Coordinates of C-alpha atoms (C1' of nucleotides) in Angstrom, one line a residue:
Chain S
M1319 CA 33.8 44.1 -6.0
K1320 CA 34.5 47.4 -4.2
T1321 CA 32.0 50.3 -4.7
L1322 CA 33.2 53.3 -6.5
R1323 CA 31.7 56.7 -6.0
L1324 CA 32.0 59.5 -8.6
T1325 CA 31.0 63.1 -8.6
N1326 CA 28.4 63.5 -11.3
T1327 CA 28.3 67.1 -12.6
L1328 CA 24.8 66.6 -13.7
T1329 CA 23.5 66.1 -10.2
R1330 CA 26.4 67.9 -8.4
T1331 CA 26.6 65.0 -6.0
K1332 CA 28.8 62.0 -5.3
E1333 CA 26.9 59.0 -6.7
V1334 CA 27.5 55.3 -6.4
F1335 CA 28.8 54.1 -9.7
K1336 CA 26.5 51.6 -11.4
P1337 CA 27.3 50.7 -15.0
V1338 CA 24.6 50.2 -17.6
N1339 CA 25.8 46.7 -18.3
P1340 CA 27.0 44.9 -15.2
G1341 CA 30.8 44.3 -15.4
H1342 CA 31.3 46.6 -18.3
V1343 CA 32.0 50.3 -18.5
G1344 CA 31.7 52.6 -21.5
M1345 CA 33.7 55.9 -21.1
Y1346 CA 34.0 58.8 -23.5
V1347 CA 36.5 61.6 -23.0
C1348 CA 37.0 64.7 -25.1
G1349 CA 40.4 64.5 -26.6
P1350 CA 42.6 67.3 -28.1
T1351 CA 42.2 69.4 -31.1
V1352 CA 45.4 68.7 -32.9
Y1353 CA 46.6 72.0 -34.2
G1354 CA 49.5 72.5 -31.7
D1355 CA 51.5 70.9 -29.0
A1356 CA 49.7 69.7 -25.9
H1357 CA 50.4 71.8 -22.8
L1358 CA 50.4 71.1 -19.1
G1359 CA 46.7 71.6 -19.0
H1360 CA 46.2 68.8 -21.4
A1361 CA 48.2 66.5 -19.2
R1362 CA 45.5 66.7 -16.5
P1363 CA 42.6 65.0 -18.3
G1364 CA 45.1 62.6 -19.9
V1365 CA 46.3 61.5 -16.5
T1366 CA 43.0 61.8 -14.7
Y1367 CA 41.0 59.6 -17.1
D1368 CA 43.9 57.2 -17.5
V1369 CA 43.8 56.7 -13.7
L1370 CA 40.0 56.3 -13.8
S1371 CA 40.1 53.7 -16.6
K1372 CA 42.9 51.8 -14.8
L1373 CA 41.0 52.0 -11.5
L1374 CA 37.8 50.7 -13.1
R1375 CA 39.8 47.8 -14.6
H1376 CA 41.5 47.1 -11.3
L1377 CA 38.0 47.0 -9.7
G1378 CA 37.2 44.3 -12.2
Y1379 CA 35.3 46.1 -14.9
K1380 CA 35.9 45.5 -18.6
V1381 CA 36.4 49.1 -19.9
R1382 CA 35.9 50.5 -23.3
Y1383 CA 37.6 53.9 -23.2
V1384 CA 37.0 56.2 -26.2
R1385 CA 38.9 59.4 -26.6
N1386 CA 38.5 61.3 -29.8
I1387 CA 40.9 63.4 -31.9
T1388 CA 39.3 66.6 -33.1
D1389 CA 40.7 67.3 -36.6
V1390 CA 37.9 69.3 -38.1
G1391 CA 35.2 71.7 -37.2
H1392 CA 36.8 73.4 -34.2
L1393 CA 36.6 77.1 -35.0
E1394 CA 38.6 79.9 -33.5
H1395 CA 37.3 82.9 -31.6
D1396 CA 33.6 82.2 -32.1
A1397 CA 32.1 78.9 -32.7
D1398 CA 30.2 80.1 -35.8
A1399 CA 32.3 82.9 -37.3
G1400 CA 35.9 81.9 -36.7
E1401 CA 38.3 80.1 -38.9
D1402 CA 38.8 76.3 -38.5
K1403 CA 41.8 75.9 -36.1
I1404 CA 43.4 73.1 -38.2
A1405 CA 42.8 74.9 -41.5
K1406 CA 44.3 78.1 -40.1
K1407 CA 47.5 76.3 -38.9
A1408 CA 47.7 74.6 -42.3
R1409 CA 47.4 77.9 -44.1
L1410 CA 50.1 79.5 -41.9
E1411 CA 52.5 76.7 -42.4
Q1412 CA 51.5 75.9 -46.0
L1413 CA 50.6 72.4 -45.3
E1414 CA 47.7 70.1 -46.0
P1415 CA 45.4 70.2 -43.0
M1416 CA 45.9 66.5 -42.6
E1417 CA 49.7 67.0 -42.4
V1418 CA 49.0 69.3 -39.4
V1419 CA 46.7 66.7 -37.9
Q1420 CA 49.2 63.9 -38.4
T1421 CA 52.1 65.9 -36.9
Y1422 CA 50.3 67.0 -33.8
T1423 CA 48.5 63.7 -33.3
L1424 CA 51.8 61.9 -33.2
R1425 CA 53.3 64.5 -30.9
Y1426 CA 50.3 64.2 -28.6
H1427 CA 50.7 60.4 -28.5
E1428 CA 54.4 60.8 -27.7
A1429 CA 53.6 63.2 -24.8
M1430 CA 51.0 60.8 -23.5
R1431 CA 53.3 57.8 -23.8
K1432 CA 55.9 59.7 -21.8
L1433 CA 53.3 60.4 -19.1
N1434 CA 52.6 56.7 -19.1
V1435 CA 49.0 57.4 -20.2
A1436 CA 47.8 54.3 -21.9
P1437 CA 46.2 54.7 -25.3
P1438 CA 42.4 54.5 -25.2
S1439 CA 40.5 51.5 -26.6
I1440 CA 39.3 53.5 -29.5
E1441 CA 40.6 56.9 -30.7
P1442 CA 38.2 58.1 -33.4
R1443 CA 38.7 61.1 -35.5
A1444 CA 36.0 63.6 -36.4
S1445 CA 37.0 63.7 -40.0
G1446 CA 36.5 59.9 -40.2
H1447 CA 32.9 60.2 -39.1
I1448 CA 31.5 62.8 -41.5
V1449 CA 28.9 60.4 -42.8
E1450 CA 27.6 59.7 -39.3
Q1451 CA 27.6 63.4 -38.5
I1452 CA 25.5 64.2 -41.6
E1453 CA 23.1 61.4 -40.6
A1454 CA 22.9 63.1 -37.1
V1455 CA 22.1 66.4 -38.7
K1456 CA 19.3 64.8 -40.7
R1457 CA 17.9 63.3 -37.6
I1458 CA 17.9 66.6 -35.7
L1459 CA 16.3 68.3 -38.7
D1460 CA 13.6 65.6 -38.9
A1461 CA 13.0 66.0 -35.2
G1462 CA 12.4 69.7 -35.8
Y1463 CA 15.2 71.0 -33.6
A1464 CA 17.3 72.5 -36.4
Y1465 CA 16.9 74.8 -39.3
E1466 CA 18.8 75.5 -42.5
S1467 CA 20.0 78.9 -43.2
N1468 CA 22.2 79.9 -46.1
G1469 CA 23.7 76.5 -46.5
S1470 CA 24.4 75.9 -42.8
I1471 CA 22.3 74.0 -40.3
Y1472 CA 21.8 75.5 -36.8
F1473 CA 20.4 73.9 -33.7
D1474 CA 17.3 75.7 -32.6
V1475 CA 18.0 76.2 -28.9
R1476 CA 14.8 78.1 -28.2
K1477 CA 12.6 75.4 -29.6
Y1478 CA 14.6 72.8 -27.8
N1479 CA 14.3 74.7 -24.5
G1480 CA 10.6 74.8 -24.9
D1481 CA 10.3 71.0 -25.0
H1482 CA 13.2 70.1 -22.9
K1483 CA 15.6 72.1 -20.8
Y1484 CA 18.7 73.6 -22.2
G1485 CA 21.4 74.1 -19.5
V1486 CA 20.8 71.1 -17.3
L1487 CA 24.5 70.4 -17.0
S1488 CA 26.0 73.8 -16.5
G1489 CA 23.0 74.9 -14.4
R1490 CA 22.0 78.0 -16.2
N1491 CA 18.8 79.1 -17.8
L1492 CA 18.4 80.3 -21.3
D1493 CA 17.7 83.9 -20.4
D1494 CA 20.9 84.2 -18.5
T1495 CA 22.7 82.8 -21.4
L1496 CA 21.1 85.3 -23.7
E1497 CA 22.1 88.2 -21.5
G1498 CA 25.8 87.3 -21.6
T1499 CA 26.0 86.5 -25.3
R1500 CA 27.7 89.1 -27.3
E1501 CA 26.4 90.0 -30.7
L1502 CA 29.1 89.3 -33.2
D1503 CA 29.4 90.1 -36.9
G1504 CA 28.7 87.3 -39.3
Q1505 CA 25.9 85.7 -37.2
S1506 CA 23.1 86.9 -39.3
D1507 CA 22.4 83.4 -40.5
K1508 CA 21.2 82.4 -37.0
R1509 CA 17.8 83.0 -35.6
A1510 CA 19.1 83.5 -32.1
P1511 CA 22.6 84.2 -30.8
F1512 CA 22.7 81.0 -28.7
D1513 CA 21.9 78.8 -31.6
F1514 CA 24.9 76.7 -32.6
A1515 CA 26.0 75.3 -36.0
I1516 CA 25.8 71.5 -36.4
W1517 CA 26.7 71.8 -40.1
K1518 CA 28.5 74.7 -41.5
K1519 CA 28.6 75.8 -45.2
A1520 CA 32.2 76.0 -46.5
E1521 CA 33.2 79.3 -48.0
P1522 CA 35.1 79.0 -51.3
E1523 CA 38.5 79.5 -49.6
H1524 CA 37.7 76.8 -47.0
I1525 CA 39.8 73.8 -47.8
M1526 CA 38.3 71.2 -45.4
R1527 CA 35.0 70.4 -47.0
W1528 CA 32.6 67.5 -47.7
P1529 CA 29.5 67.2 -49.8
S1530 CA 26.2 67.0 -48.0
P1531 CA 22.5 67.4 -48.8
W1532 CA 22.9 71.1 -48.0
G1533 CA 25.9 71.7 -50.2
E1534 CA 29.6 71.5 -49.4
G1535 CA 30.5 72.1 -45.8
F1536 CA 31.9 70.7 -42.6
P1537 CA 30.4 69.5 -39.3
G1538 CA 30.0 71.7 -36.2
W1539 CA 32.4 71.0 -33.3
H1540 CA 29.9 69.8 -30.8
L1541 CA 28.4 67.2 -33.1
E1542 CA 31.4 64.8 -33.3
C1543 CA 31.4 63.8 -29.6
S1544 CA 27.6 63.1 -29.7
V1545 CA 28.0 61.0 -32.8
M1546 CA 31.2 59.0 -31.9
G1547 CA 30.0 58.4 -28.4
E1548 CA 26.8 56.8 -29.7
K1549 CA 28.6 54.9 -32.4
Y1550 CA 31.2 53.2 -30.2
L1551 CA 29.4 53.1 -26.8
G1552 CA 25.7 53.0 -27.6
Q1553 CA 22.8 55.3 -26.9
E1554 CA 23.2 54.9 -23.2
F1555 CA 26.7 54.7 -21.7
D1556 CA 28.3 55.3 -18.4
I1557 CA 30.9 58.0 -18.2
H1558 CA 31.6 61.1 -20.2
G1559 CA 34.7 63.1 -19.1
G1560 CA 36.4 66.3 -20.0
G1561 CA 37.7 69.5 -18.8
M1562 CA 35.5 71.8 -16.8
D1563 CA 35.8 74.5 -19.4
L1564 CA 34.0 72.2 -21.9
M1565 CA 31.0 72.0 -19.7
F1566 CA 29.5 74.9 -21.4
P1567 CA 28.8 75.1 -24.2
H1568 CA 30.4 72.0 -25.6
H1569 CA 28.8 69.3 -23.3
E1570 CA 25.6 71.2 -23.0
C1571 CA 25.3 71.2 -26.7
E1572 CA 26.1 67.5 -26.8
I1573 CA 23.3 66.8 -24.4
A1574 CA 20.8 68.9 -26.5
Q1575 CA 22.0 67.1 -29.7
N1576 CA 21.6 63.7 -28.0
V1577 CA 18.1 64.4 -26.9
A1578 CA 17.1 65.8 -30.2
C1579 CA 18.6 62.8 -32.0
R1580 CA 17.8 59.9 -29.9
G1581 CA 15.4 61.1 -27.2
T1582 CA 17.9 60.7 -24.4
Q1583 CA 21.1 62.5 -23.5
G1584 CA 22.4 59.0 -22.8
V1585 CA 25.3 59.8 -20.4
H1586 CA 24.9 58.5 -16.9
Y1587 CA 27.9 60.2 -15.2
W1588 CA 29.4 63.4 -16.4
V1589 CA 32.8 63.8 -14.9
H1590 CA 34.9 67.0 -15.1
N1591 CA 38.5 67.7 -14.2
N1592 CA 39.4 71.2 -13.1
M1593 CA 42.0 73.4 -14.6
I1594 CA 45.7 73.8 -14.0
T1595 CA 46.5 77.4 -13.2
I1596 CA 49.6 79.5 -13.3
N1597 CA 49.9 82.4 -10.9
G1598 CA 46.3 81.6 -10.0
Q1599 CA 45.1 82.0 -13.5
K1600 CA 43.9 79.3 -15.9
M1601 CA 46.6 78.0 -18.2
G1602 CA 45.2 78.4 -21.7
K1603 CA 46.0 79.1 -25.3
S1604 CA 44.0 82.3 -25.5
L1605 CA 45.9 83.7 -22.5
G1606 CA 49.2 82.7 -23.9
N1607 CA 50.4 81.6 -20.5
F1608 CA 50.8 77.9 -21.3
I1609 CA 53.8 75.7 -21.2
T1610 CA 53.8 72.8 -23.6
L1611 CA 54.7 69.3 -22.5
P1612 CA 57.8 69.1 -24.7
Q1613 CA 58.9 72.4 -23.2
L1614 CA 58.4 71.0 -19.7
F1615 CA 60.2 67.8 -20.4
A1616 CA 63.1 69.8 -21.9
G1617 CA 63.1 72.7 -19.4
E1618 CA 62.9 75.1 -22.3
H1619 CA 60.6 77.9 -21.2
E1620 CA 61.3 81.2 -19.5
K1621 CA 59.0 80.2 -16.6
L1622 CA 60.9 76.9 -15.9
A1623 CA 63.7 76.8 -13.5
Q1624 CA 64.7 73.3 -14.8
A1625 CA 63.4 70.4 -16.8
Y1626 CA 60.7 68.3 -15.2
S1627 CA 60.4 64.6 -16.0
P1628 CA 57.0 63.2 -17.2
M1629 CA 56.6 61.2 -14.0
T1630 CA 57.2 64.3 -12.0
I1631 CA 54.3 65.9 -13.9
R1632 CA 52.2 62.8 -13.3
F1633 CA 52.9 62.8 -9.6
F1634 CA 52.3 66.5 -9.4
I1635 CA 48.8 66.0 -10.9
L1636 CA 48.0 63.1 -8.7
Q1637 CA 48.9 65.0 -5.6
A1638 CA 45.8 67.2 -6.1
H1639 CA 42.2 66.0 -6.4
Y1640 CA 41.0 66.2 -10.0
R1641 CA 38.0 68.4 -9.2
G1642 CA 40.2 71.2 -7.7
T1643 CA 42.4 73.7 -9.5
L1644 CA 46.1 73.0 -9.3
D1645 CA 48.6 75.8 -9.4
F1646 CA 51.8 75.5 -11.4
S1647 CA 55.0 76.7 -9.8
N1648 CA 58.6 75.6 -9.8
D1649 CA 58.5 75.1 -6.1
A1650 CA 55.5 72.8 -6.4
L1651 CA 57.1 70.8 -9.2
Q1652 CA 60.4 70.5 -7.4
A1653 CA 58.6 69.2 -4.3
A1654 CA 56.8 66.7 -6.5
E1655 CA 60.1 65.6 -8.0
K1656 CA 61.6 64.9 -4.6
G1657 CA 58.5 63.2 -3.3
L1658 CA 58.5 60.9 -6.3
K1659 CA 62.1 60.1 -5.9
R1660 CA 61.6 59.1 -2.3
L1661 CA 58.7 56.9 -3.3
M1662 CA 60.6 55.1 -6.0
Q1663 CA 63.6 54.5 -3.8
A1664 CA 61.3 52.9 -1.2
A1665 CA 59.8 50.8 -3.9
K1666 CA 63.2 49.5 -4.9
D1667 CA 64.0 48.8 -1.3
L1668 CA 60.7 47.0 -0.8
Y1669 CA 61.2 44.7 -3.8
A1670 CA 64.8 44.1 -2.7
M1671 CA 63.5 43.0 0.7
V1672 CA 61.3 40.3 -0.9
G1673 CA 63.9 39.5 -3.4
R1674 CA 62.2 40.5 -6.6
K1675 CA 62.2 43.3 -9.1
A1676 CA 59.7 46.0 -9.5
P1677 CA 56.9 45.2 -11.9
R1678 CA 57.4 46.5 -15.4
Y1679 CA 54.1 47.3 -17.0
V1680 CA 54.4 47.7 -20.8
Y1681 CA 52.8 51.0 -22.0
G1682 CA 49.2 50.3 -22.5
E1683 CA 49.0 46.9 -21.0
E1684 CA 47.1 46.4 -17.9
A1685 CA 49.0 43.5 -16.4
F1686 CA 48.0 44.3 -12.8
G1687 CA 45.4 42.2 -11.1
V1688 CA 41.9 42.7 -9.9
A1689 CA 41.5 44.4 -6.5
P1690 CA 41.3 41.8 -3.7
D1691 CA 38.7 42.2 -1.0
S1692 CA 41.2 42.2 1.8
C1693 CA 44.8 42.1 2.5
S1694 CA 46.9 39.6 4.4
A1695 CA 48.8 42.1 6.5
V1696 CA 49.1 41.3 10.2
N1697 CA 50.6 44.7 11.2
A1698 CA 47.7 47.0 12.1
E1699 CA 49.3 50.0 10.6
V1700 CA 49.9 48.3 7.2
K1701 CA 46.4 46.9 7.2
A1702 CA 44.9 50.3 7.9
L1703 CA 46.8 52.1 5.3
W1704 CA 46.0 49.5 2.7
E1705 CA 42.3 50.0 3.4
N1706 CA 42.7 53.8 3.4
V1707 CA 44.3 53.8 0.0
Y1708 CA 41.4 51.7 -1.5
D1709 CA 38.8 53.7 0.3
A1710 CA 40.3 56.9 -1.0
L1711 CA 40.5 55.8 -4.6
C1712 CA 37.0 54.5 -4.5
D1713 CA 35.8 57.8 -3.0
D1714 CA 35.6 59.9 -6.1
M1715 CA 39.2 59.0 -7.1
N1716 CA 40.9 60.8 -4.3
T1717 CA 44.5 60.3 -5.4
P1718 CA 46.0 62.8 -2.8
I1719 CA 44.6 60.7 0.1
A1720 CA 45.8 57.6 -1.6
L1721 CA 49.3 59.1 -2.0
A1722 CA 49.2 60.1 1.7
G1723 CA 48.6 56.5 2.5
I1724 CA 51.4 55.4 0.3
S1725 CA 53.7 57.9 2.0
E1726 CA 52.9 56.0 5.2
A1727 CA 53.9 52.9 3.4
V1728 CA 57.2 54.5 2.4
R1729 CA 57.9 55.5 6.0
I1730 CA 57.2 51.9 7.1
I1731 CA 59.4 50.4 4.4
N1732 CA 62.2 52.8 5.4
S1733 CA 61.9 51.9 9.0
A1734 CA 62.0 48.2 8.2
K1735 CA 65.1 48.8 6.0
A1736 CA 66.7 50.7 8.8
G1737 CA 65.9 47.9 11.2
S1738 CA 63.8 49.8 13.6
I1739 CA 60.7 47.7 12.9
R1740 CA 60.3 44.2 11.7
L1741 CA 57.7 43.2 9.1
A1742 CA 56.1 39.9 8.7
K1743 CA 56.0 38.2 5.3
E1744 CA 52.3 39.0 5.1
D1745 CA 53.0 42.7 5.6
L1746 CA 55.6 42.7 3.0
D1747 CA 53.2 40.9 0.6
T1748 CA 50.6 43.5 1.3
L1749 CA 53.0 46.4 0.6
C1750 CA 54.2 44.7 -2.6
Q1751 CA 50.6 44.3 -3.7
L1752 CA 50.0 48.0 -2.9
F1753 CA 52.9 49.0 -5.0
D1754 CA 52.2 46.6 -7.8
D1755 CA 48.5 47.4 -8.1
I1756 CA 48.2 51.0 -7.0
V1757 CA 51.5 52.8 -7.4
F1758 CA 52.7 51.2 -10.6
G1759 CA 49.2 49.9 -11.7
V1760 CA 46.4 52.3 -11.1
L1761 CA 48.4 55.5 -10.5
G1762 CA 50.6 54.5 -13.4
L1763 CA 53.8 55.8 -11.8
K1764 CA 57.1 54.3 -12.8
D1765 CA 60.8 54.5 -12.1
E1766 CA 62.5 56.7 -14.7
E1767 CA 66.0 55.8 -13.8
G1768 CA 67.6 54.5 -17.0
T1769 CA 69.0 51.2 -15.8
D1770 CA 66.9 49.1 -18.1
G1771 CA 68.2 47.5 -21.2
T1772 CA 71.7 46.8 -22.3
S1773 CA 73.3 50.2 -21.5
G1774 CA 71.6 50.2 -18.1
K1775 CA 73.1 46.8 -17.3
V1776 CA 76.5 48.1 -18.3
I1777 CA 76.1 51.2 -16.0
A1778 CA 75.0 48.9 -13.2
G1779 CA 78.1 46.7 -13.7
L1780 CA 80.4 49.7 -13.9
M1781 CA 78.9 51.1 -10.7
D1782 CA 79.5 47.9 -8.9
M1783 CA 83.1 48.0 -10.0
V1784 CA 83.6 51.6 -9.0
L1785 CA 81.9 51.1 -5.6
E1786 CA 84.0 48.0 -5.0
Q1787 CA 87.1 50.2 -5.4
R1788 CA 85.8 52.8 -3.1
A1789 CA 84.9 50.1 -0.5
A1790 CA 88.5 48.9 -0.7
A1791 CA 89.8 52.4 -0.2
K1792 CA 87.5 52.9 2.8
A1793 CA 88.6 49.7 4.3
A1794 CA 92.2 51.0 4.1
K1795 CA 91.0 54.3 5.6
D1796 CA 92.1 56.0 2.4
W1797 CA 89.5 58.8 2.7
T1798 CA 91.1 60.9 0.0
T1799 CA 90.5 58.2 -2.6
S1800 CA 87.0 57.2 -1.3
D1801 CA 85.9 60.8 -1.2
H1802 CA 87.4 61.5 -4.6
I1803 CA 85.3 58.7 -6.1
R1804 CA 82.2 59.9 -4.4
D1805 CA 82.7 63.5 -5.4
S1806 CA 83.5 62.5 -9.0
L1807 CA 80.3 60.4 -9.2
K1808 CA 78.4 63.3 -7.7
A1809 CA 79.7 65.6 -10.4
L1810 CA 78.2 63.1 -12.9
G1811 CA 74.9 63.3 -11.1
I1812 CA 75.2 60.0 -9.3
Q1813 CA 74.6 60.1 -5.6
V1814 CA 76.3 57.5 -3.4
K1815 CA 74.6 56.5 -0.2
D1816 CA 76.5 54.6 2.4
G1817 CA 74.4 52.3 4.4
K1818 CA 74.9 49.4 6.9
N1819 CA 75.2 46.9 4.1
G1820 CA 77.5 48.8 1.8
A1821 CA 76.9 51.6 -0.6
E1822 CA 74.0 52.3 -2.9
W1823 CA 73.6 54.8 -5.7
T1824 CA 71.0 56.7 -7.5
I1825 CA 71.0 58.9 -10.5
E1826 CA 69.8 62.4 -9.5
Chain A
rG104 C1' 25.6 91.9 -15.4
rG105 C1' 24.3 86.3 -14.9
rU106 C1' 25.9 81.4 -13.0
rG107 C1' 29.2 78.5 -10.1
rC108 C1' 33.6 77.7 -7.2
rG109 C1' 37.4 78.9 -3.9
rU110 C1' 40.2 81.6 0.4
rU111 C1' 44.0 75.9 5.0
rG112 C1' 50.7 76.4 8.3
rG113 C1' 57.3 79.1 4.7
rC114 C1' 55.4 76.6 -0.2
rC115 C1' 52.1 72.8 -2.6
rG116 C1' 47.9 70.4 -1.2
rA117 C1' 43.9 66.8 1.6
rG118 C1' 40.1 66.6 5.1
rU119 C1' 36.9 66.7 9.3
rG120 C1' 31.4 69.3 14.0
rG121 C1' 35.4 67.5 19.2
rC122 C1' 40.6 62.6 18.4
rU123 C1' 43.0 68.0 13.6
rA124 C1' 46.3 64.0 5.8
rG125 C1' 50.6 63.8 3.0
rG126 C1' 54.7 66.0 0.3
rC127 C1' 58.5 69.8 0.0
rG128 C1' 61.2 73.3 3.0
rC129 C1' 63.3 74.7 7.8
rA130 C1' 65.4 73.5 12.9
rG131 C1' 67.2 69.8 16.4
rG132 C1' 68.6 64.7 17.3
rU133 C1' 70.2 59.3 15.9
rC134 C1' 73.3 56.6 12.5
rU135 C1' 78.1 57.6 9.8
rG136 C1' 85.5 58.5 9.2
rC137 C1' 83.0 63.0 7.0
rA138 C1' 78.8 63.9 3.9
rA139 C1' 74.4 62.2 1.8
rA140 C1' 70.3 59.0 2.4
rA141 C1' 67.2 57.0 6.1
rC142 C1' 64.9 57.3 10.9
rC143 C1' 62.9 60.2 15.3
rU144 C1' 61.2 65.1 17.2
rG145 C1' 59.6 70.0 16.4
rU146 C1' 57.6 73.7 12.8
rC147 C1' 51.6 76.0 17.8
rA148 C1' 47.2 76.4 9.8
rC149 C1' 42.3 76.7 8.6
rA150 C1' 40.3 85.1 5.0
rG151 C1' 37.2 88.5 8.2
rU152 C1' 32.7 88.8 10.8
rG153 C1' 27.8 87.4 13.1
rG154 C1' 24.9 83.1 14.2
rU155 C1' 23.5 77.6 15.3
rU156 C1' 26.0 74.2 18.9
rC157 C1' 28.3 71.8 25.1
rG158 C1' 32.0 72.6 21.2
rA159 C1' 33.2 75.0 14.3
rU160 C1' 38.6 75.2 10.5
rU161 C1' 34.3 71.9 9.4
rC162 C1' 27.0 73.9 9.3
rC163 C1' 24.2 78.8 8.1
rG164 C1' 24.3 84.3 7.0
rC165 C1' 27.1 88.6 5.7
rU166 C1' 31.8 91.1 4.1
rA167 C1' 36.4 91.2 1.6
rC168 C1' 39.5 89.1 -1.9
rG169 C1' 40.5 85.6 -5.8
rC170 C1' 39.1 82.3 -9.8
rA171 C1' 36.2 79.8 -13.6
rC172 C1' 32.2 79.7 -17.2
rC173 C1' 28.8 82.9 -20.0
rU174 C1' 33.6 83.7 -27.0
rC175 C1' 37.9 79.2 -28.7
rC176 C1' 40.0 76.6 -24.5
rA177 C1' 41.7 70.3 -21.1

RNA sequence: GGUGCGUUGGCCGAGUGGCUAGGCGCAGGUCUGCAAAACCUGUCACAGUGGUUCGAUUCCGCUACGCACCUCCA
């Protein structure tokens, strides 16, 4: 089995990945709060951890991937004084909170499906784990790291910091945190401004509420991830992922809760993806500079020069390393679109050369195989690029380097197709394996051209007919007719490409 | 104010103490009835400054600029 290295935010170093249980990986990733459409920023963790889970599976691990849905407890503006995001949306749209949750959960799933992000193994909801969260609050109270105040329970950060250290993940000390914390109204229940709610008393107008030993209320946001992580992955598990903006306070609070509850923070590798920026600034809801995924796919936003397909977005994300920021621009997306098209064309040509079709992975099924130790290539260039791709992916999931290697493969495939080089069967096999396992498998790219299914077959048949007519016209040197056919197809968005062995076509 | 990160060619974006990804764009060439596609070639990049070194874009210091977190945020 190949060795994977991952950057652990906790140690700020690249570490060799070693699972708690050999052959098995437990991975928890913070999912969305479902009170609105997912935007481009949400696509990044979706794609990043999808690739990580697929890579782990390809390396031979059995993976349990848990990604939650936050449907309660996430407050606006200030974690202790704001209104619940879901409840607010429900109030504004005069819906049951769970109607809001259902709507946006389904829309999130749809966006992820389009991005070819496989569903996680378990997708727990915060509202489905109120009992466990109440139990966790009790445990933290029993351990002496929380106090009750006016019906709410707060985590005693100062007390915790005395026995352990608060801020190990984000690398800050409590005094600095204190300095930067603004005093806000409505915080009088707390002993210290950096204390955070683990159970919140529900005001009379609050509609999402559950009975508890401390009266009717709802759980604090940070608690759900601690509780559901432990429930489904155990007290010690391997990977916890999420956006860098969740590092503090969310993940820091998780760590404190875990230690208070079970004596160990339990997560072995904290993995954080960086942000997508727009004009160099973070894309975020509070800044109002976000573009939702449905808007991107439809091209309906003033900042969009055109629509971008889900695979273009996926390819765009994979072209940058997950720990760096990635800047949105129409130029960058258009470059990604073209790069992807070139890659997919090469894939088709490659499979045509070996006489089979591109693999078709069904959404959510990992049909691709376990990574072999070596390849069968006899061509030194092919062998080297195959190894480079694996080395890159295993080196902190370096997808841009992997894609650079795959671009080399594209060049080689095109050269072979053009007849300027000859590839042995072993080389073709290696290239196929690379496309099967990495391009379509781990990276989860796919051809979006709609020639699948019945209508696709009809289109393919019609195209054969039309191109036959054009070939006949060309043979008769009837350039008027042949160019008319080509131009008409062009107007429909179908590009005709004349090659040595006849014409090919692609939908633009 | 505190903490951390970044500044790479026309654009996006990797990476490295010397052999200097990749994509897109642009220019020239090959092929082609023409075009497109493809292929080949080119496009002399590493914010500034001082230092370490035989040698730095890569290591260290300083400066400038930008960003993120410290409030909800993927």
